[in-house]
Coordinates of C-alpha atoms in Angstrom, one line a residue:
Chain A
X32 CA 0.0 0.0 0.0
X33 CA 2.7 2.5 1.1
X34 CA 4.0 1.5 -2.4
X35 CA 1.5 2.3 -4.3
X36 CA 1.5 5.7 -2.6
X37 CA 4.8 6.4 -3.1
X38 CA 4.4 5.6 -7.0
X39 CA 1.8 7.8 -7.2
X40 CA 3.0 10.5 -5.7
X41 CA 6.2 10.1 -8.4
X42 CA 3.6 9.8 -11.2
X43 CA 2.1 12.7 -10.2
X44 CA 5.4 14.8 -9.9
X45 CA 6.1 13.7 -13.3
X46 CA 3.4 14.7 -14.9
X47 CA 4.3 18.4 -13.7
X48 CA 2.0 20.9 -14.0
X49 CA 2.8 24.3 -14.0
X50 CA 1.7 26.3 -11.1
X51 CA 1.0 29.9 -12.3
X52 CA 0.2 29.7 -15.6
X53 CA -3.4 30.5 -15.2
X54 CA -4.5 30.1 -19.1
X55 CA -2.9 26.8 -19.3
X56 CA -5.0 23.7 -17.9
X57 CA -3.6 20.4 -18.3
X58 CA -6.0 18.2 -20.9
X59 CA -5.5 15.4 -19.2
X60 CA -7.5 14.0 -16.8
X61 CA -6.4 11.3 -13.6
X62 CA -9.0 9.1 -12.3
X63 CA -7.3 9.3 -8.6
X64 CA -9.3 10.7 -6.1
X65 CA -7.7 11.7 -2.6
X66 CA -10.1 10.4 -0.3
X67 CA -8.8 13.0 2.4
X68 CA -9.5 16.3 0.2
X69 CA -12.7 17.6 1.8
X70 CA -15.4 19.9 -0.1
X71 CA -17.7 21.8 1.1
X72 CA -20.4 24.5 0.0
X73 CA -20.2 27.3 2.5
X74 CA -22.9 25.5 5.2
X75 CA -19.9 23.3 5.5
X76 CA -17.4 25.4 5.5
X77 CA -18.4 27.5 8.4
X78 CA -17.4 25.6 10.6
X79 CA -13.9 26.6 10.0
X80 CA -14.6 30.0 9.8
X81 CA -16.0 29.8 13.7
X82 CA -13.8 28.8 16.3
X83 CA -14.0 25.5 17.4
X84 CA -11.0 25.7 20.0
X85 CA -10.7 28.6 22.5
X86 CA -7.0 28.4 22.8
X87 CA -6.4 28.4 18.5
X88 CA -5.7 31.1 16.3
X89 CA -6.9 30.2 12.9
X90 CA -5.4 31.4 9.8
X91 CA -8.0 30.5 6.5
X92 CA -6.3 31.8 3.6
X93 CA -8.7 31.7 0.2
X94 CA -6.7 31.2 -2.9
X95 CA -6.7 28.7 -5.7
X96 CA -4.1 27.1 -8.3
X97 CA -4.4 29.1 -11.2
X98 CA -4.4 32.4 -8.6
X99 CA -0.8 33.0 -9.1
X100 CA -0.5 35.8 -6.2
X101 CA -2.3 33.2 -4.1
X102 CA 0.3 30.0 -5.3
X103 CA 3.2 32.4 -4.8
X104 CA 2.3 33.3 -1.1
X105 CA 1.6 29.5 -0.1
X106 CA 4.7 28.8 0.7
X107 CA 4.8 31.9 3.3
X108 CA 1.2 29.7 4.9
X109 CA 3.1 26.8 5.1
X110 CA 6.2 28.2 6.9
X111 CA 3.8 30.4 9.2
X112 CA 2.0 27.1 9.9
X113 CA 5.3 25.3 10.9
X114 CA 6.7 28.2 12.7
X115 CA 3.5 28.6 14.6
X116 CA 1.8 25.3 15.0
X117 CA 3.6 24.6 18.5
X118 CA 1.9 27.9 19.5
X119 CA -1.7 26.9 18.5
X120 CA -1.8 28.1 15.7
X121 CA -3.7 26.4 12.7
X122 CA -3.3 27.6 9.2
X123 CA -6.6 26.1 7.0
X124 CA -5.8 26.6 3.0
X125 CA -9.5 27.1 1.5
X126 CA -9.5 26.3 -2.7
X127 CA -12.0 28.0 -4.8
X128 CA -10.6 25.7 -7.8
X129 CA -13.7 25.0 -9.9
X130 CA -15.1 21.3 -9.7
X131 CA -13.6 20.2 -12.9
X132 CA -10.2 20.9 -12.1
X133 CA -10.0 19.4 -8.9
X134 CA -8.3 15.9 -9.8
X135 CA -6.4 17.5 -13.2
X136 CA -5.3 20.5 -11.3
X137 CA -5.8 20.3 -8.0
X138 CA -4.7 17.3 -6.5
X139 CA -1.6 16.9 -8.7
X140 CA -0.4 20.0 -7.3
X141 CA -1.4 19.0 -4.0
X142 CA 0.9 16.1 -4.8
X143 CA 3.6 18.2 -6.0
X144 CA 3.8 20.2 -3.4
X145 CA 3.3 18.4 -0.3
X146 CA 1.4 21.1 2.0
X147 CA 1.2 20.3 5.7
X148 CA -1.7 22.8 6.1
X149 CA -4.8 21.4 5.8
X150 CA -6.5 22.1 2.0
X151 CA -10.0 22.3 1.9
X152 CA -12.4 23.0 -1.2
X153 CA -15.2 25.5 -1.4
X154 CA -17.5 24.2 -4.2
X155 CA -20.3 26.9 -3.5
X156 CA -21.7 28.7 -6.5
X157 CA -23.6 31.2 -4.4
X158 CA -20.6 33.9 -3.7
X159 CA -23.3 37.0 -3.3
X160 CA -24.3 35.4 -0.4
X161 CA -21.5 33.8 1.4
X162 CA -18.7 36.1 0.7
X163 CA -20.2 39.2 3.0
X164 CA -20.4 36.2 5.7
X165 CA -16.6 35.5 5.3
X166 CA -16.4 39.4 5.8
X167 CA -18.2 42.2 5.0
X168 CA -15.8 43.9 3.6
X169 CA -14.1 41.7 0.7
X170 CA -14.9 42.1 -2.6
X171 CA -14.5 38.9 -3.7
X172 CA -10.7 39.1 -4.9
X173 CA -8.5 36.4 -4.1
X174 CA -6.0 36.3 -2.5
X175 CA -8.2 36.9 0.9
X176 CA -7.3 35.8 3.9
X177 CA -8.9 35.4 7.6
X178 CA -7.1 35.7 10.9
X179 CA -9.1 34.8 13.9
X180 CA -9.3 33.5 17.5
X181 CA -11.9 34.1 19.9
X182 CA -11.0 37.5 20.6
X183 CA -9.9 38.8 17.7
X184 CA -11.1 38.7 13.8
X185 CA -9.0 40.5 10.8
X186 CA -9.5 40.3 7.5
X187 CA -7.3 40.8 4.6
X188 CA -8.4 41.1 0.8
X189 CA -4.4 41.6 -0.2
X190 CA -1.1 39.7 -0.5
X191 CA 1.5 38.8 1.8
X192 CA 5.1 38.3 2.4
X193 CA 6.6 35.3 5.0
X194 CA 7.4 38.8 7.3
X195 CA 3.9 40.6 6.8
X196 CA 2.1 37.4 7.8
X197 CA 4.3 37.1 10.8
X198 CA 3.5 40.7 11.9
X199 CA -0.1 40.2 11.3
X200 CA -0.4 36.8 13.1
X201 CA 1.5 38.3 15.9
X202 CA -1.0 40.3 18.2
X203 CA -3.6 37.3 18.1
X204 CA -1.0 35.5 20.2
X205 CA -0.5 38.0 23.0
Chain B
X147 CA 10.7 59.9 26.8
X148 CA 9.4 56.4 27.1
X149 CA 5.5 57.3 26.4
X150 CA 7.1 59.4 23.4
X151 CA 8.6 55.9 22.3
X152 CA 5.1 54.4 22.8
X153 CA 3.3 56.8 21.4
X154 CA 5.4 56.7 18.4
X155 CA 5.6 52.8 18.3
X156 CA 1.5 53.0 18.3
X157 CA 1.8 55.0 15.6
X158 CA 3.8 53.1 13.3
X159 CA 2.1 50.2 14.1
X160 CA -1.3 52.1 13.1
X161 CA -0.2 53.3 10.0
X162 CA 1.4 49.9 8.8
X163 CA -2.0 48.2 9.4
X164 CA -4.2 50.8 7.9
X165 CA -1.8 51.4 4.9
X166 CA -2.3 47.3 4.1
X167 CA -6.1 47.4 4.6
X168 CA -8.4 48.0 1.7
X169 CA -9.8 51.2 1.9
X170 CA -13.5 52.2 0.5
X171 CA -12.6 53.8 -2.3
X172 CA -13.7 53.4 -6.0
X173 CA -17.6 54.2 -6.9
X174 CA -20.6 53.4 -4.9
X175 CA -24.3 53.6 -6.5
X176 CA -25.1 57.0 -7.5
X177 CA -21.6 58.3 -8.1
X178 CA -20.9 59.7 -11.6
X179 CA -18.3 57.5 -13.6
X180 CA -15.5 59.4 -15.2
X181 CA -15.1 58.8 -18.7
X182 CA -12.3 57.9 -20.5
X183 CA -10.3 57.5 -23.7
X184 CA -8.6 54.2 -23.8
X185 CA -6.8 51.9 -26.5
X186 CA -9.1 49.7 -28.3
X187 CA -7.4 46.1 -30.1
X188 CA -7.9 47.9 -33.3
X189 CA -5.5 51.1 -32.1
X190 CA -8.3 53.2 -32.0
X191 CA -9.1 55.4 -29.0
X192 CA -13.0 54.9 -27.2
X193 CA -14.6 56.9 -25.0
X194 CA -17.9 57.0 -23.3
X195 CA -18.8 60.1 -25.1
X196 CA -17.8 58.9 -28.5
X197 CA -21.6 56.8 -28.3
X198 CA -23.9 59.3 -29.0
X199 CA -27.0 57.6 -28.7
X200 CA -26.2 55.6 -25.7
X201 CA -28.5 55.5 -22.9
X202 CA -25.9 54.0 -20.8
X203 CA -22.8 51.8 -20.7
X204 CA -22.5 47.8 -19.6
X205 CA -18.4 48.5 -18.4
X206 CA -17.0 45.0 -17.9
X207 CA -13.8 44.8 -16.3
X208 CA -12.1 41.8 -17.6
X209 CA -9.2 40.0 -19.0
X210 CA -7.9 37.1 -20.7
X211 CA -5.8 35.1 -18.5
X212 CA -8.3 34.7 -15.2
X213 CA -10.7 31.6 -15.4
X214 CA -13.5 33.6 -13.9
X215 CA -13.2 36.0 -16.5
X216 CA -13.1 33.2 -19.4
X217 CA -15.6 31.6 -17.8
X218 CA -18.6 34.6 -18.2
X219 CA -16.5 35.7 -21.9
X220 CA -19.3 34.4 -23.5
X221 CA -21.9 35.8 -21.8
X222 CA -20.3 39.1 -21.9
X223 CA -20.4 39.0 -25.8
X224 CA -24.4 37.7 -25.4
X225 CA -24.8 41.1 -23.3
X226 CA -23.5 43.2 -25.8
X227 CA -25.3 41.3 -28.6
X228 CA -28.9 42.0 -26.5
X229 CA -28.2 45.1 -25.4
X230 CA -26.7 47.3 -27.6
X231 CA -29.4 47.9 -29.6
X232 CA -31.0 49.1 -26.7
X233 CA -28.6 51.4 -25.8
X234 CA -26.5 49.6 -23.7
X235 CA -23.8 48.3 -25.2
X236 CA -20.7 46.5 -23.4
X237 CA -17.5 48.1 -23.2
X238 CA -14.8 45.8 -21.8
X239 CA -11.7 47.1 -20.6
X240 CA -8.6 45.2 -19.4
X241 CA -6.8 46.1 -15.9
X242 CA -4.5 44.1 -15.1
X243 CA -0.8 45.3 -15.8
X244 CA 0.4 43.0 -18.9
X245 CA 4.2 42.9 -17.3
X246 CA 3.0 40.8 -14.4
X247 CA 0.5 39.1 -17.4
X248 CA 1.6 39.0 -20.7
X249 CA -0.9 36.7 -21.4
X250 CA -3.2 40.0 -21.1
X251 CA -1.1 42.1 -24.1
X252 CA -2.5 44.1 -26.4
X253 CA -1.8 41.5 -29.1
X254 CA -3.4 38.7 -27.0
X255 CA -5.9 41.0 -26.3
X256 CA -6.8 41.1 -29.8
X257 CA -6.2 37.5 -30.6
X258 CA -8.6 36.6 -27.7
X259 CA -11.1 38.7 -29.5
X260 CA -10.8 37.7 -32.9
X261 CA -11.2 34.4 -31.5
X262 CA -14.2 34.4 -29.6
X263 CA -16.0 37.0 -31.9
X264 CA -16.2 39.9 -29.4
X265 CA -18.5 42.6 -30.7
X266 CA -18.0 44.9 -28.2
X267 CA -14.3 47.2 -27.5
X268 CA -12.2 45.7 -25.6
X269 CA -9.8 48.1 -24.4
X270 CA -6.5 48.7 -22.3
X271 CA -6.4 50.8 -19.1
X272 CA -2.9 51.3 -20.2
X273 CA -1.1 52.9 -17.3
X274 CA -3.9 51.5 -14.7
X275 CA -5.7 54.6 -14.4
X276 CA -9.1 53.9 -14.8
X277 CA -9.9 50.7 -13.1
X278 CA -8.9 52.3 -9.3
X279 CA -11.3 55.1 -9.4
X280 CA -14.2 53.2 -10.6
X281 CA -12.7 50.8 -7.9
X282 CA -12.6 47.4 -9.5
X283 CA -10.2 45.1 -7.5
X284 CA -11.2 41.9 -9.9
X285 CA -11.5 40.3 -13.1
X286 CA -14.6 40.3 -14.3
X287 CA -16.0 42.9 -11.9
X288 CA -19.1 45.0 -13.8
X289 CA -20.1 48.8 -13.8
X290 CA -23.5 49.4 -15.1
X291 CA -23.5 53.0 -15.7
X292 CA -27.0 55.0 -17.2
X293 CA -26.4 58.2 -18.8
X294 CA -28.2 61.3 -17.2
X295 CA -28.2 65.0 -17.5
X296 CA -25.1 64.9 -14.9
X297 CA -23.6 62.3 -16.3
X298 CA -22.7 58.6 -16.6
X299 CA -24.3 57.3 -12.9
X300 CA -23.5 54.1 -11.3
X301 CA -26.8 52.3 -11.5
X302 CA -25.1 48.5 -10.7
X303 CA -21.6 47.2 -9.3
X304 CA -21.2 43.3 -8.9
X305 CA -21.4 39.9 -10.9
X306 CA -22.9 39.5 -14.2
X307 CA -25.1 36.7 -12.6
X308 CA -25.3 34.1 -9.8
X309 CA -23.2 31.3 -11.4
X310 CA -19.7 31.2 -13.1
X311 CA -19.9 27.2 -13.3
X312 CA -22.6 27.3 -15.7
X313 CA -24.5 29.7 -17.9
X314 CA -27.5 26.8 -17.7
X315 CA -27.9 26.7 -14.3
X316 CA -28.1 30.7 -13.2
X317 CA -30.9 31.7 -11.5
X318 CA -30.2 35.2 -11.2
X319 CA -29.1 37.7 -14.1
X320 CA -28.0 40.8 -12.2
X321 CA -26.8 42.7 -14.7
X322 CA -29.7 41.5 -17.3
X323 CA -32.2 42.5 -14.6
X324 CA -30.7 46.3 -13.7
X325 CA -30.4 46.9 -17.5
X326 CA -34.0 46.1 -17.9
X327 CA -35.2 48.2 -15.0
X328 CA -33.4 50.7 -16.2
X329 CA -35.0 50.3 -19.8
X330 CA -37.9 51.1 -18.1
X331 CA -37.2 54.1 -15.7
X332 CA -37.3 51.5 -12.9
X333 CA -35.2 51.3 -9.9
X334 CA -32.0 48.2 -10.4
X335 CA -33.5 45.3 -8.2
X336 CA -30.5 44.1 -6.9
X337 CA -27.9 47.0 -7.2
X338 CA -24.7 45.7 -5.7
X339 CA -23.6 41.7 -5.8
X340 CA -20.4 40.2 -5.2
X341 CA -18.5 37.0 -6.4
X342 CA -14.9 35.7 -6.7
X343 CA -13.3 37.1 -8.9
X344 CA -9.0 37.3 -10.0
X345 CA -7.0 39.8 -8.0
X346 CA -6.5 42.8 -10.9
X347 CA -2.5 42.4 -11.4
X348 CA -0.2 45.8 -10.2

């Protein structure tokens, strides 16, 4: 079994898809589903977006793989997430890729790039009504990205450097 | 001398976090649109003004490169092709800033259109002067603006309609539905929507 995984992973690597070019989707298509890659419409999703542990600070950053602001500031996620994760801190990657590009683009990059944060999809046509519940303020541009615990709530409809992200995660652990 | 260091240090720290936050600028219903004169894919220059019989304008701003964006292409030509006639016709006008996309040139620009059979201009905001003080922040994001005695008023901001998976399944037309009030001297049922959208590239 781990065998098989290990193959797969390699397959997948190989058949290398390129991360910001947003015009060019891969034509083909794997029948692999990852089993642990969870979507949700926005019912579903909520419960992300409201804490479920007093003592976390969450960090749900909205971005997709043909977002190439978003794909270019994962890596500064995943390094706040290792940084902080000792100091209860969760970083929760939301995907708005569409449906149909979920096992050609998706999880092959998913694959590719081994994120520790958790990736969750938001399949959830009705944006007029659930992006003013993610925040009132966002326009619907992504990168977006919500810091919260259970005293504190920020939103950010913007980009983000490793050092930025540090500085904004910073007062939610005081 | 240490409250001036705090004071100072509150400072700074106030001014970095309200530099990085989106501020409420750009258009809100009511405002009058500015017009302007932008680059069209067949080196013309277009302007609001050049439409003489216009009742109003359908501005879509949009690009090549998002998915979003390609995604509603086709419905953006069907608005132009329905309301032109009736004196709203689409003008499209690309944001983004084509180093940072080159897949969002003028010559790709053109090529997109040949392709796809746009009827409508689809023009440059060369220099990225337009799009920030209508206030667009995505690809597509549309202005629905009706022409009155002082001048081209935002009517509609928002989505074209309530699904970018499929044109089949939409339930709501926003921007069909404010044109069509409009058409009638009626107020825009819905007159401000939002959806995902691409970041517009600086």
């Amino acid at each position: 079994m781990n065998h098989m995984l290990i193959i797969l992973t390699v397959l997948f690597s190989l058949i290398g898809i390129t991360e910001t070019a947003e015009e060019d989707y891969p034509t083909t298509t794997i029948s692999q589903n990852m089993d642990d890659l969870k979507v949700f419409d926005f019912e579903g999703l909520q419960n992300y977006l409201s804490a479920k542990d007093k003592n976390k600070t969450y960090v749900i950053n909205f971005w997709a793989t043909w977002c190439a602001p978003c794909v270019k500031e994962l890596p500064y996620f995943e390094e706040l997430n290792a940084n902080f994760n000792s100091k209860n801190v969760e970083v929760i990657l939301v995907s708005l890729d569409f449906p149909n590009k979920i096992e050609s683009k998706l999880i092959p990059f998913l694959e590719k790039r081994n994120l520790k944060s958790e990736v969750v999809v938001l399949d959830d046509v009705k944006s007029n009504e659930w992006i003013p519940k993610v925040n009132e303020n966002w326009t619907g541009a992504i990168p977006a990205t919500v810091i919260y615990n259970e005293g504190l709530t920020k939103f950010y409809e913007r980009s983000f450097t490793y050092k930025e992200l540090e500085t904004e995660l910073k007062p939610f652990l005081k | 001398m240490k409250h001036t260091i705090k004071t100072l240090f509150a400072l700074v720290v106030f001014i970095a976090t309200t530099a990085f936050t989106p501020v409420g600028t750009g258009y809100d219903i009511g405002d009058i649109a500015t017009d302007f004169e932008l680059e069209n894919i067949d080196g013309k220059m277009v302007s609001m003004k050049d439409f003489k019989d216009a009742k109003g304008f359908i501005i879509v701003f949009t690009c090549n490169t998002c998915p979003y964006a390609v995604a509603y292409e086709d419905r953006v030509e069907a608005l132009n092709k329905k309301y032109a006639d009736k004196g709203y016709p689409v003008i499209a006008i690309m944001p983004n800033n084509t180093d940072v996309k080159p897949g969002d040139s003028m010559d790709k620009m053109r090529a997109r259109a040949k392709a796809k059979g746009f009827t409508f201009p689809y023009l440059m905001d060369k220099g990225q002067k337009i799009y920030p003080q209508y206030g667009a922040t995505k690809t597509p994001h549309v202005y629905v603006l009706e022409r009155t005695t002082k001048g081209h008023e935002v009517k509609y901001i928002g989505a074209i309609d309530d699904n970018y998976q499929d044109a089949n399944a939409v339930s709501k037309r926003y921007v069909e539905d404010a044109v069509d009030a409009l058409l009638v001297g009626k107020d825009v049922p819905e007159s401000k929507t939002r959806a995902i959208g691409c970041s517009i590239k600086v």
